[in-house]
mmCIF file of C-alpha atoms in Angstrom:
data_model
loop_
_atom_site.group_PDB
_atom_site.id
_atom_site.type_symbol
_atom_site.label_atom_id
_atom_site.label_comp_id
_atom_site.label_asym_id
_atom_site.label_seq_id
_atom_site.Cartn_x
_atom_site.Cartn_y
_atom_site.Cartn_z
ATOM 1 C CA MET A 1 -23.188 70.950 17.107
ATOM 2 C CA SER A 2 -25.099 71.655 14.185
ATOM 3 C CA ASP A 3 -28.831 70.308 14.411
ATOM 4 C CA LEU A 4 -28.257 68.525 11.007
ATOM 5 C CA LEU A 5 -25.550 66.614 12.660
ATOM 6 C CA VAL A 6 -27.526 65.729 16.233
ATOM 7 C CA SER A 7 -29.973 63.909 13.978
ATOM 8 C CA ALA A 8 -27.441 62.113 11.524
ATOM 9 C CA LEU A 9 -26.153 60.867 15.070
ATOM 10 C CA SER A 10 -29.346 59.905 16.916
ATOM 11 C CA HIS A 11 -30.424 58.242 13.686
ATOM 12 C CA SER A 12 -26.966 56.188 13.452
ATOM 13 C CA THR A 13 -28.340 54.712 16.713
ATOM 14 C CA ILE A 14 -31.956 54.603 17.162
ATOM 15 C CA PRO A 15 -33.311 53.350 14.003
ATOM 16 C CA TYR A 16 -36.616 55.764 14.218
ATOM 17 C CA SER A 17 -37.696 59.510 13.912
ATOM 18 C CA ARG A 18 -37.865 61.772 17.059
ATOM 19 C CA PRO A 19 -41.558 61.362 17.973
ATOM 20 C CA GLY A 20 -43.707 64.287 17.732
ATOM 21 C CA THR A 21 -45.537 65.689 20.865
ATOM 22 C CA PRO A 22 -46.530 62.763 22.666
ATOM 23 C CA SER A 23 -50.279 62.320 23.481
ATOM 24 C CA SER A 24 -49.692 63.132 27.473
ATOM 25 C CA HIS A 25 -48.422 66.520 27.532
ATOM 26 C CA GLY A 26 -44.805 67.294 29.986
ATOM 27 C CA PRO A 27 -42.139 64.613 30.886
ATOM 28 C CA LYS A 28 -42.818 61.207 30.850
ATOM 29 C CA GLN A 29 -43.524 59.393 34.081
ATOM 30 C CA ILE A 30 -41.059 57.000 34.102
ATOM 31 C CA GLY A 31 -41.346 53.551 36.917
ATOM 32 C CA PHE A 32 -38.388 51.139 36.954
ATOM 33 C CA VAL A 33 -39.127 47.566 38.284
ATOM 34 C CA GLY A 34 -36.790 45.114 39.407
ATOM 35 C CA LEU A 35 -33.332 46.417 40.654
ATOM 36 C CA GLY A 36 -30.534 43.251 40.466
ATOM 37 C CA ALA A 37 -27.185 43.620 39.507
ATOM 38 C CA MET A 38 -28.701 45.002 36.021
ATOM 39 C CA GLY A 39 -31.647 46.602 36.667
ATOM 40 C CA TYR A 40 -30.069 48.879 39.720
ATOM 41 C CA LEU A 41 -27.470 50.275 37.151
ATOM 42 C CA MET A 42 -29.776 50.690 34.739
ATOM 43 C CA ALA A 43 -32.544 52.612 36.644
ATOM 44 C CA GLN A 44 -29.370 54.931 38.177
ATOM 45 C CA ASN A 45 -28.065 55.383 34.481
ATOM 46 C CA LEU A 46 -32.044 56.326 33.865
ATOM 47 C CA ALA A 47 -32.258 58.504 36.541
ATOM 48 C CA ASN A 48 -29.346 60.563 36.130
ATOM 49 C CA GLN A 49 -30.637 60.996 31.874
ATOM 50 C CA HIS A 50 -33.467 62.252 33.110
ATOM 51 C CA SER A 51 -33.875 63.821 36.449
ATOM 52 C CA SER A 52 -35.277 67.334 37.564
ATOM 53 C CA GLN A 53 -32.510 69.278 35.622
ATOM 54 C CA ASN A 54 -34.132 68.691 32.177
ATOM 55 C CA ASN A 55 -37.726 68.863 33.400
ATOM 56 C CA PHE A 56 -38.348 64.923 33.792
ATOM 57 C CA PRO A 57 -40.003 63.787 37.779
ATOM 58 C CA PRO A 58 -38.248 61.540 39.559
ATOM 59 C CA VAL A 59 -37.687 58.060 38.229
ATOM 60 C CA LEU A 60 -40.650 55.454 40.339
ATOM 61 C CA VAL A 61 -38.720 52.780 41.464
ATOM 62 C CA TRP A 62 -39.755 48.647 42.830
ATOM 63 C CA ASN A 63 -37.840 46.348 44.296
ATOM 64 C CA ARG A 64 -39.143 43.162 46.197
ATOM 65 C CA SER A 65 -36.725 43.769 48.735
ATOM 66 C CA ILE A 66 -36.950 47.368 49.883
ATOM 67 C CA GLU A 67 -32.972 47.469 50.839
ATOM 68 C CA LYS A 68 -31.815 48.063 46.909
ATOM 69 C CA ALA A 69 -34.296 51.336 46.456
ATOM 70 C CA GLU A 70 -33.203 52.647 49.236
ATOM 71 C CA LYS A 71 -29.947 52.605 48.555
ATOM 72 C CA LEU A 72 -30.664 53.736 45.119
ATOM 73 C CA LEU A 73 -32.335 57.098 46.713
ATOM 74 C CA ALA A 74 -29.360 57.346 48.880
ATOM 75 C CA ALA A 75 -27.031 57.604 46.380
ATOM 76 C CA LEU A 76 -29.132 59.593 43.473
ATOM 77 C CA GLY A 77 -31.110 61.615 46.026
ATOM 78 C CA LYS A 78 -34.829 62.223 45.897
ATOM 79 C CA ASP A 79 -34.654 65.026 43.101
ATOM 80 C CA LYS A 80 -34.081 61.624 40.866
ATOM 81 C CA ILE A 81 -35.299 58.346 42.644
ATOM 82 C CA ARG A 82 -38.699 58.104 44.226
ATOM 83 C CA ILE A 83 -39.724 54.677 46.040
ATOM 84 C CA ALA A 84 -42.858 52.908 45.271
ATOM 85 C CA LYS A 85 -44.694 51.466 48.056
ATOM 86 C CA ASP A 86 -46.072 48.748 46.295
ATOM 87 C CA LEU A 87 -46.791 47.796 42.177
ATOM 88 C CA ALA A 88 -50.167 49.548 41.455
ATOM 89 C CA GLN A 89 -48.582 52.710 42.562
ATOM 90 C CA VAL A 90 -45.535 52.199 39.685
ATOM 91 C CA ALA A 91 -49.112 51.441 37.063
ATOM 92 C CA LEU A 92 -51.577 54.105 38.197
ATOM 93 C CA GLU A 93 -48.447 56.781 38.322
ATOM 94 C CA CYS A 94 -46.355 56.282 35.632
ATOM 95 C CA ASP A 95 -46.240 56.458 31.499
ATOM 96 C CA VAL A 96 -43.680 54.388 31.129
ATOM 97 C CA ILE A 97 -42.442 50.841 32.912
ATOM 98 C CA ILE A 98 -39.220 49.575 32.492
ATOM 99 C CA THR A 99 -39.350 45.873 33.996
ATOM 100 C CA ASN A 100 -36.027 43.777 35.046
ATOM 101 C CA LEU A 101 -37.347 40.735 36.364
ATOM 102 C CA ALA A 102 -35.671 37.371 36.887
ATOM 103 C CA ASP A 103 -38.070 34.574 35.500
ATOM 104 C CA ASP A 104 -41.857 33.462 33.898
ATOM 105 C CA ALA A 105 -43.519 33.220 37.030
ATOM 106 C CA VAL A 106 -42.250 36.777 38.427
ATOM 107 C CA VAL A 107 -42.638 38.378 35.025
ATOM 108 C CA LYS A 108 -46.075 37.186 35.226
ATOM 109 C CA SER A 109 -46.959 38.104 39.081
ATOM 110 C CA VAL A 110 -45.864 41.474 38.290
ATOM 111 C CA TYR A 111 -47.719 41.977 35.158
ATOM 112 C CA GLU A 112 -51.013 40.864 36.620
ATOM 113 C CA LYS A 113 -50.788 43.292 39.600
ATOM 114 C CA PHE A 114 -50.366 45.951 37.286
ATOM 115 C CA ALA A 115 -53.453 44.710 34.820
ATOM 116 C CA GLU A 116 -55.465 44.489 38.310
ATOM 117 C CA ALA A 117 -54.334 48.215 39.009
ATOM 118 C CA LEU A 118 -55.027 50.029 35.504
ATOM 119 C CA ARG A 119 -58.181 51.389 34.574
ATOM 120 C CA VAL A 120 -56.064 53.915 31.838
ATOM 121 C CA ILE A 121 -52.818 53.421 31.138
ATOM 122 C CA ARG A 122 -51.213 56.627 28.811
ATOM 123 C CA LEU A 123 -48.077 55.557 27.195
ATOM 124 C CA SER A 124 -46.625 51.793 27.146
ATOM 125 C CA VAL A 125 -45.539 49.431 29.067
ATOM 126 C CA LEU A 126 -41.974 48.386 28.472
ATOM 127 C CA GLY A 127 -40.315 45.020 29.403
ATOM 128 C CA ASN A 128 -37.003 43.919 29.110
ATOM 129 C CA ILE A 129 -37.841 40.599 29.174
ATOM 130 C CA PRO A 130 -35.613 37.961 27.461
ATOM 131 C CA HIS A 131 -37.032 34.927 27.122
ATOM 132 C CA ILE A 132 -40.580 34.362 28.213
ATOM 133 C CA PHE A 133 -42.032 32.854 25.758
ATOM 134 C CA ARG A 134 -44.456 30.704 27.292
ATOM 135 C CA VAL A 135 -46.010 33.785 29.199
ATOM 136 C CA LEU A 136 -45.188 36.366 26.452
ATOM 137 C CA GLY A 137 -49.220 35.918 24.935
ATOM 138 C CA GLU A 138 -50.939 35.669 28.060
ATOM 139 C CA LEU A 139 -48.867 39.375 29.045
ATOM 140 C CA ASP A 140 -49.350 40.931 25.412
ATOM 141 C CA ALA A 141 -52.974 39.871 26.244
ATOM 142 C CA LEU A 142 -52.742 41.513 29.816
ATOM 143 C CA ILE A 143 -51.792 44.823 28.527
ATOM 144 C CA SER A 144 -53.501 44.651 25.652
ATOM 145 C CA SER A 145 -56.801 45.138 27.607
ATOM 146 C CA ILE A 146 -56.017 48.094 29.040
ATOM 147 C CA PRO A 147 -56.837 51.173 26.851
ATOM 148 C CA HIS A 148 -53.621 52.996 25.497
ATOM 149 C CA GLY A 149 -51.431 50.044 27.024
ATOM 150 C CA HIS A 150 -48.934 48.570 24.661
ATOM 151 C CA LEU A 151 -46.160 45.993 25.286
ATOM 152 C CA ILE A 152 -42.633 45.939 24.254
ATOM 153 C CA THR A 153 -40.353 43.136 24.656
ATOM 154 C CA CYS A 154 -36.888 44.694 25.111
ATOM 155 C CA PRO A 155 -33.748 42.484 26.088
ATOM 156 C CA VAL A 156 -30.293 43.899 25.998
ATOM 157 C CA PHE A 157 -26.884 42.840 25.581
ATOM 158 C CA GLY A 158 -24.464 43.435 28.248
ATOM 159 C CA ALA A 159 -22.916 41.958 31.652
ATOM 160 C CA PRO A 160 -22.807 44.806 34.490
ATOM 161 C CA ALA A 161 -20.069 46.355 33.125
ATOM 162 C CA VAL A 162 -21.810 47.616 30.161
ATOM 163 C CA ALA A 163 -24.628 48.405 31.774
ATOM 164 C CA ALA A 164 -22.494 50.851 34.468
ATOM 165 C CA LYS A 165 -21.828 52.758 31.256
ATOM 166 C CA GLY A 166 -25.047 53.320 29.850
ATOM 167 C CA GLN A 167 -23.406 51.336 26.495
ATOM 168 C CA LEU A 168 -26.259 47.902 26.152
ATOM 169 C CA LEU A 169 -27.303 47.369 22.863
ATOM 170 C CA ILE A 170 -30.842 47.849 23.071
ATOM 171 C CA VAL A 171 -33.019 45.172 21.191
ATOM 172 C CA MET A 172 -36.888 46.049 20.710
ATOM 173 C CA SER A 173 -39.663 44.345 19.064
ATOM 174 C CA GLY A 174 -43.490 45.398 19.308
ATOM 175 C CA GLU A 175 -46.190 48.305 18.960
ATOM 176 C CA TYR A 176 -44.058 50.929 16.972
ATOM 177 C CA ARG A 177 -45.086 54.150 18.421
ATOM 178 C CA SER A 178 -44.170 53.138 21.709
ATOM 179 C CA LYS A 179 -40.979 51.710 20.315
ATOM 180 C CA LYS A 180 -40.039 54.929 19.096
ATOM 181 C CA GLU A 181 -41.008 56.894 22.354
ATOM 182 C CA VAL A 182 -39.232 54.638 24.594
ATOM 183 C CA ALA A 183 -36.194 54.280 22.553
ATOM 184 C CA TYR A 184 -35.238 58.325 23.122
ATOM 185 C CA LEU A 185 -35.710 57.675 26.926
ATOM 186 C CA LEU A 186 -33.584 55.072 26.722
ATOM 187 C CA VAL A 187 -30.787 56.259 24.193
ATOM 188 C CA PRO A 188 -28.253 58.113 25.300
ATOM 189 C CA GLY A 189 -28.649 56.060 29.259
ATOM 190 C CA ILE A 190 -29.263 52.743 29.138
ATOM 191 C CA GLY A 191 -28.096 51.777 25.649
ATOM 192 C CA LYS A 192 -25.973 53.120 22.641
ATOM 193 C CA LYS A 193 -28.428 51.907 20.096
ATOM 194 C CA VAL A 194 -31.425 50.492 19.421
ATOM 195 C CA VAL A 195 -32.299 47.509 17.183
ATOM 196 C CA ASP A 196 -35.232 46.835 15.565
ATOM 197 C CA LEU A 197 -37.149 43.586 15.200
ATOM 198 C CA GLY A 198 -40.480 44.820 13.587
ATOM 199 C CA GLY A 199 -43.892 44.237 15.956
ATOM 200 C CA ASN A 200 -43.786 40.677 16.326
ATOM 201 C CA LEU A 201 -43.396 40.244 20.150
ATOM 202 C CA GLU A 202 -40.906 36.970 19.866
ATOM 203 C CA LYS A 203 -38.457 38.463 17.409
ATOM 204 C CA ALA A 204 -36.328 40.519 19.915
ATOM 205 C CA PRO A 205 -35.891 37.535 22.886
ATOM 206 C CA THR A 206 -35.560 35.439 19.890
ATOM 207 C CA PHE A 207 -32.399 37.602 18.579
ATOM 208 C CA LYS A 208 -31.365 37.249 22.496
ATOM 209 C CA LEU A 209 -31.169 33.589 22.302
ATOM 210 C CA ILE A 210 -29.087 33.933 19.259
ATOM 211 C CA GLY A 211 -26.757 36.448 20.706
ATOM 212 C CA ASN A 212 -26.388 34.376 23.746
ATOM 213 C CA SER A 213 -25.770 31.501 22.116
ATOM 214 C CA MET A 214 -23.029 33.098 19.699
ATOM 215 C CA ILE A 215 -21.584 33.822 23.627
ATOM 216 C CA LEU A 216 -22.299 29.681 25.080
ATOM 217 C CA GLY A 217 -20.759 28.687 21.823
ATOM 218 C CA THR A 218 -17.635 30.479 22.157
ATOM 219 C CA LEU A 219 -17.580 29.712 26.330
ATOM 220 C CA GLU A 220 -17.504 26.583 25.314
ATOM 221 C CA VAL A 221 -14.738 26.101 22.637
ATOM 222 C CA LEU A 222 -12.366 28.395 24.912
ATOM 223 C CA ALA A 223 -13.000 25.490 27.407
ATOM 224 C CA GLU A 224 -11.956 22.797 25.291
ATOM 225 C CA ALA A 225 -9.092 24.140 23.794
ATOM 226 C CA TYR A 226 -7.978 25.211 27.786
ATOM 227 C CA VAL A 227 -8.418 21.127 28.872
ATOM 228 C CA LEU A 228 -7.104 20.171 25.720
ATOM 229 C CA ALA A 229 -3.975 22.134 25.711
ATOM 230 C CA GLU A 230 -2.791 21.513 29.449
ATOM 231 C CA LYS A 231 -3.348 17.648 29.101
ATOM 232 C CA SER A 232 -0.988 18.456 26.031
ATOM 233 C CA GLY A 233 1.644 20.233 28.228
ATOM 234 C CA ILE A 234 0.947 23.696 27.403
ATOM 235 C CA ASP A 235 0.304 25.635 30.455
ATOM 236 C CA ALA A 236 -3.125 28.097 30.371
ATOM 237 C CA GLU A 237 -1.111 31.514 30.144
ATOM 238 C CA ASN A 238 0.088 30.648 26.780
ATOM 239 C CA VAL A 239 -3.581 30.009 25.770
ATOM 240 C CA HIS A 240 -4.847 33.400 27.186
ATOM 241 C CA ASN A 241 -1.688 35.390 25.287
ATOM 242 C CA LEU A 242 -2.656 33.082 22.297
ATOM 243 C CA VAL A 243 -6.612 34.333 22.295
ATOM 244 C CA GLN A 244 -5.279 37.891 23.261
ATOM 245 C CA ASP A 245 -3.047 37.791 19.632
ATOM 246 C CA ILE A 246 -5.889 36.070 17.892
ATOM 247 C CA LEU A 247 -9.478 37.035 18.872
ATOM 248 C CA PRO A 248 -9.162 40.380 19.635
ATOM 249 C CA ALA A 249 -12.876 40.798 18.894
ATOM 250 C CA PRO A 250 -15.027 43.639 20.261
ATOM 251 C CA GLY A 251 -16.629 42.513 23.396
ATOM 252 C CA LEU A 252 -19.962 42.643 24.968
ATOM 253 C CA THR A 253 -19.603 42.001 28.615
ATOM 254 C CA THR A 254 -15.974 43.126 29.256
ATOM 255 C CA SER A 255 -15.695 45.361 32.611
ATOM 256 C CA ASN A 256 -12.571 46.763 30.400
ATOM 257 C CA SER A 257 -13.894 48.133 27.110
ATOM 258 C CA ARG A 258 -10.337 47.668 25.142
ATOM 259 C CA LEU A 259 -11.139 43.861 25.832
ATOM 260 C CA SER A 260 -13.290 41.631 24.011
ATOM 261 C CA SER A 261 -15.369 38.661 25.662
ATOM 262 C CA THR A 262 -13.979 37.015 24.740
ATOM 263 C CA ILE A 263 -10.347 37.967 26.338
ATOM 264 C CA ALA A 264 -12.396 38.967 29.024
ATOM 265 C CA TYR A 265 -13.491 34.847 29.495
ATOM 266 C CA SER A 266 -10.349 33.379 28.470
ATOM 267 C CA ASP A 267 -9.078 35.571 31.436
ATOM 268 C CA LYS A 268 -11.061 33.922 33.939
ATOM 269 C CA MET A 269 -10.961 30.726 32.764
ATOM 270 C CA ALA A 270 -6.885 30.704 32.814
ATOM 271 C CA HIS A 271 -6.557 32.575 36.532
ATOM 272 C CA ASP A 272 -10.161 30.243 37.569
ATOM 273 C CA LYS A 273 -11.893 33.579 37.854
ATOM 274 C CA PHE A 274 -15.127 32.427 38.435
ATOM 275 C CA ASP A 275 -16.713 34.599 40.711
ATOM 276 C CA GLY A 276 -20.503 34.485 39.484
ATOM 277 C CA SER A 277 -21.071 38.227 41.730
ATOM 278 C CA VAL A 278 -19.127 40.160 39.603
ATOM 279 C CA GLY A 279 -20.482 38.357 35.997
ATOM 280 C CA PHE A 280 -22.971 36.281 34.746
ATOM 281 C CA ALA A 281 -24.441 33.640 37.223
ATOM 282 C CA ILE A 282 -23.981 30.526 36.048
ATOM 283 C CA ASP A 283 -27.942 29.844 36.772
ATOM 284 C CA GLY A 284 -28.964 32.305 34.143
ATOM 285 C CA GLY A 285 -26.299 30.405 31.660
ATOM 286 C CA ILE A 286 -28.529 27.479 32.406
ATOM 287 C CA LYS A 287 -31.399 29.214 31.881
ATOM 288 C CA ASP A 288 -30.301 30.381 28.598
ATOM 289 C CA ALA A 289 -28.987 27.245 27.374
ATOM 290 C CA SER A 290 -32.507 25.620 27.799
ATOM 291 C CA HIS A 291 -34.379 28.462 26.181
ATOM 292 C CA ILE A 292 -31.777 28.194 23.167
ATOM 293 C CA ARG A 293 -32.149 24.129 22.963
ATOM 294 C CA ARG A 294 -36.159 24.484 23.315
ATOM 295 C CA LEU A 295 -35.755 27.108 20.593
ATOM 296 C CA THR A 296 -33.877 24.945 18.075
ATOM 297 C CA ALA A 297 -36.207 21.790 18.511
ATOM 298 C CA GLN A 298 -39.601 24.493 17.969
ATOM 299 C CA VAL A 299 -37.976 25.356 14.650
ATOM 300 C CA ASN A 300 -35.837 22.168 13.898
ATOM 301 C CA SER A 301 -32.337 23.924 13.444
ATOM 302 C CA PRO A 302 -29.846 21.837 15.774
ATOM 303 C CA MET A 303 -26.810 23.449 17.724
ATOM 304 C CA PRO A 304 -24.645 20.669 19.352
ATOM 305 C CA ALA A 305 -22.479 22.809 20.514
ATOM 306 C CA ILE A 306 -25.060 24.606 22.899
ATOM 307 C CA ASP A 307 -26.202 20.994 24.062
ATOM 308 C CA VAL A 308 -22.451 19.851 25.042
ATOM 309 C CA ALA A 309 -22.297 23.311 26.535
ATOM 310 C CA HIS A 310 -25.362 22.996 28.201
ATOM 311 C CA GLN A 311 -24.365 19.330 30.050
ATOM 312 C CA HIS A 312 -21.181 21.222 31.041
ATOM 313 C CA LEU A 313 -22.996 23.792 32.580
ATOM 314 C CA LEU A 314 -24.960 21.211 34.232
ATOM 315 C CA THR A 315 -21.673 19.610 35.862
ATOM 316 C CA ALA A 316 -20.203 22.594 36.837
ATOM 317 C CA ARG A 317 -22.991 23.985 38.914
ATOM 318 C CA ALA A 318 -23.000 20.615 40.609
ATOM 319 C CA ILE A 319 -19.233 20.116 41.190
ATOM 320 C CA HIS A 320 -19.876 23.992 42.518
ATOM 321 C CA HIS A 321 -22.691 23.299 44.776
ATOM 322 C CA SER A 322 -21.046 20.000 46.328
ATOM 323 C CA LYS A 323 -18.158 22.369 47.321
ATOM 324 C CA LYS A 324 -20.594 24.657 48.876
ATOM 325 C CA HIS A 325 -21.937 21.700 51.076
ATOM 326 C CA GLU A 326 -18.534 21.077 51.959
ATOM 327 C CA GLY A 327 -17.868 24.013 52.573
ATOM 328 C CA LYS A 328 -14.672 24.825 50.519
ATOM 329 C CA THR A 329 -15.859 26.959 47.686
ATOM 330 C CA ALA A 330 -14.113 30.372 47.452
ATOM 331 C CA PHE A 331 -17.190 32.368 45.948
ATOM 332 C CA GLU A 332 -21.371 32.281 46.580
ATOM 333 C CA THR A 333 -22.399 32.106 42.957
ATOM 334 C CA LEU A 334 -20.352 30.481 40.372
ATOM 335 C CA ASP A 335 -19.701 32.380 36.870
ATOM 336 C CA TRP A 336 -20.607 30.810 33.549
ATOM 337 C CA SER A 337 -17.232 30.576 32.920
ATOM 338 C CA GLY A 338 -16.745 28.240 35.000
ATOM 339 C CA ILE A 339 -18.411 26.207 32.349
ATOM 340 C CA ILE A 340 -14.484 24.762 31.857
ATOM 341 C CA ALA A 341 -15.077 22.434 35.112
ATOM 342 C CA GLY A 342 -17.059 20.486 33.181
ATOM 343 C CA THR A 343 -14.488 19.820 30.638
ATOM 344 C CA ARG A 344 -12.031 19.429 33.208
ATOM 345 C CA VAL A 345 -13.172 16.861 34.786
ATOM 346 C CA ALA A 346 -14.721 14.758 31.899
ATOM 347 C CA ALA A 347 -10.481 15.368 31.015
ATOM 348 C CA GLY A 348 -9.829 13.627 34.476
ATOM 349 C CA LEU A 349 -9.187 17.272 36.123
ATOM 350 C CA ASP A 350 -10.559 19.482 39.158
ATOM 351 C CA GLY A 351 -13.450 21.263 37.868
ATOM 352 C CA LEU A 352 -12.443 24.314 39.540
ATOM 353 C CA ASP A 353 -9.302 24.566 41.208
ATOM 354 C CA SER A 354 -6.111 24.347 38.583
ATOM 355 C CA ARG A 355 -3.706 24.347 41.049
ATOM 356 C CA LYS A 356 -4.590 20.561 41.808
ATOM 357 C CA HIS A 357 -3.687 19.541 38.475
ATOM 358 C CA ASP A 358 -0.256 18.182 37.621
ATOM 359 C CA SER A 359 2.051 20.799 36.867
ATOM 360 C CA VAL A 360 2.946 21.278 33.071
ATOM 361 C CA VAL A 361 5.986 19.460 31.874
ATOM 362 C CA ARG A 362 7.673 21.490 29.590
ATOM 363 C CA GLU A 363 10.537 19.778 27.065
ATOM 364 C CA ASP A 364 13.295 21.328 26.084
#
C-alpha cells in the first residue's frame, strides 16, 4: 500500500496530521487505570497494538482489585502487560495515562493521587471520562498544575462487544497537541475513528450525552411499542420482525456487526434477555439519564422522552431489586433494555417475565 494511500486512510479516521518527533524520544510508556467491562477490553487491545514487537514497552495497568490485572497479564504475557503496585507508579513512569473509571468520586480520588505523585509528567493525562462535569474543573486544575501535564476528555461510543473488536467511536476534547499524540495511539487498536470537539474539555462529554440520549430515547420508544402491541393482541415476535424490516440502522452496541443496535435491543425486549453482565447495566443507564436531564435543565432544552425513560428505568431497577431480595431473579445485573419493565407495569403486565402475561389472542 502506498504511503499516499495510508495517509489518506489515516485522515479519514483521525482528524489530525501524524505527529512529528515527540518531545521524549522513543516509544511512549502507556498506563491504563480501570479494568472494568470496557476497560479490560480496551487495555487488552491497546497492549496488543503497542507491544514489544513494535518496540513499545508493556502497558502498565492498575485496577482496584488486582485479580483483573492478573487475568490480563496471564492472557497477554509480560512482554505486553505490567502490573503497577500503586497509582503513584503509574503517574511517575508513564507518558500517557488512560483512565476508565466508574463515577465522579473514584475519578477525583485517582487524579488526586496522580497529582500527589507527580513532579514532572512528560506528555499528557488522557481521561476516558464521559460524565464528570461536577469535578471536571478540579481535574483540569490538578493536571494543569503539573509541568507539561494536559487533560483530555475522551469518551467512547460502543458496548463491550464493540470494544473487544477495537471498533469504538472515540470523541476527544482538550489541548490540541496532546489529542494528536494520543489519537495515533488509540486508532487503530481501541477505536475505528476519532471525532474532535475542540479545546473545551466539556464538549466531548456533552457530545457523549447527546449520543446516549438518542440510544435511550430509542429504547423508550421500543419499549412502549412492544407493550402497546401486546395489549393490542400482537405478539412480540411480530414486533421484532417489524423492527428488523424497517429499522436496520448501523449499530453501536451489538455483538453482531451485521445487526443494528436497535435490532439488538429489540431482540432483548422480545425475548426477556435482560442480563446486564453481557450488556449495559441499568445503573449506568440511570446515571446517563440523570446527566442528560441535568444538561437539558442547564441549557433550557427539554427532552420529555428522556424524562419518561428515566422514570421507567427507576421502576425497572426497583422491580429487579425486589426480585433479587426474594431470590426470584434470573440475573444478578439488569440490562438497561429492562426499561420495558417500567412500561409493562404501567400497562398492568409483569415487568420482567413476559411468560406470565396472558397469551395473545389471535383473531381469524
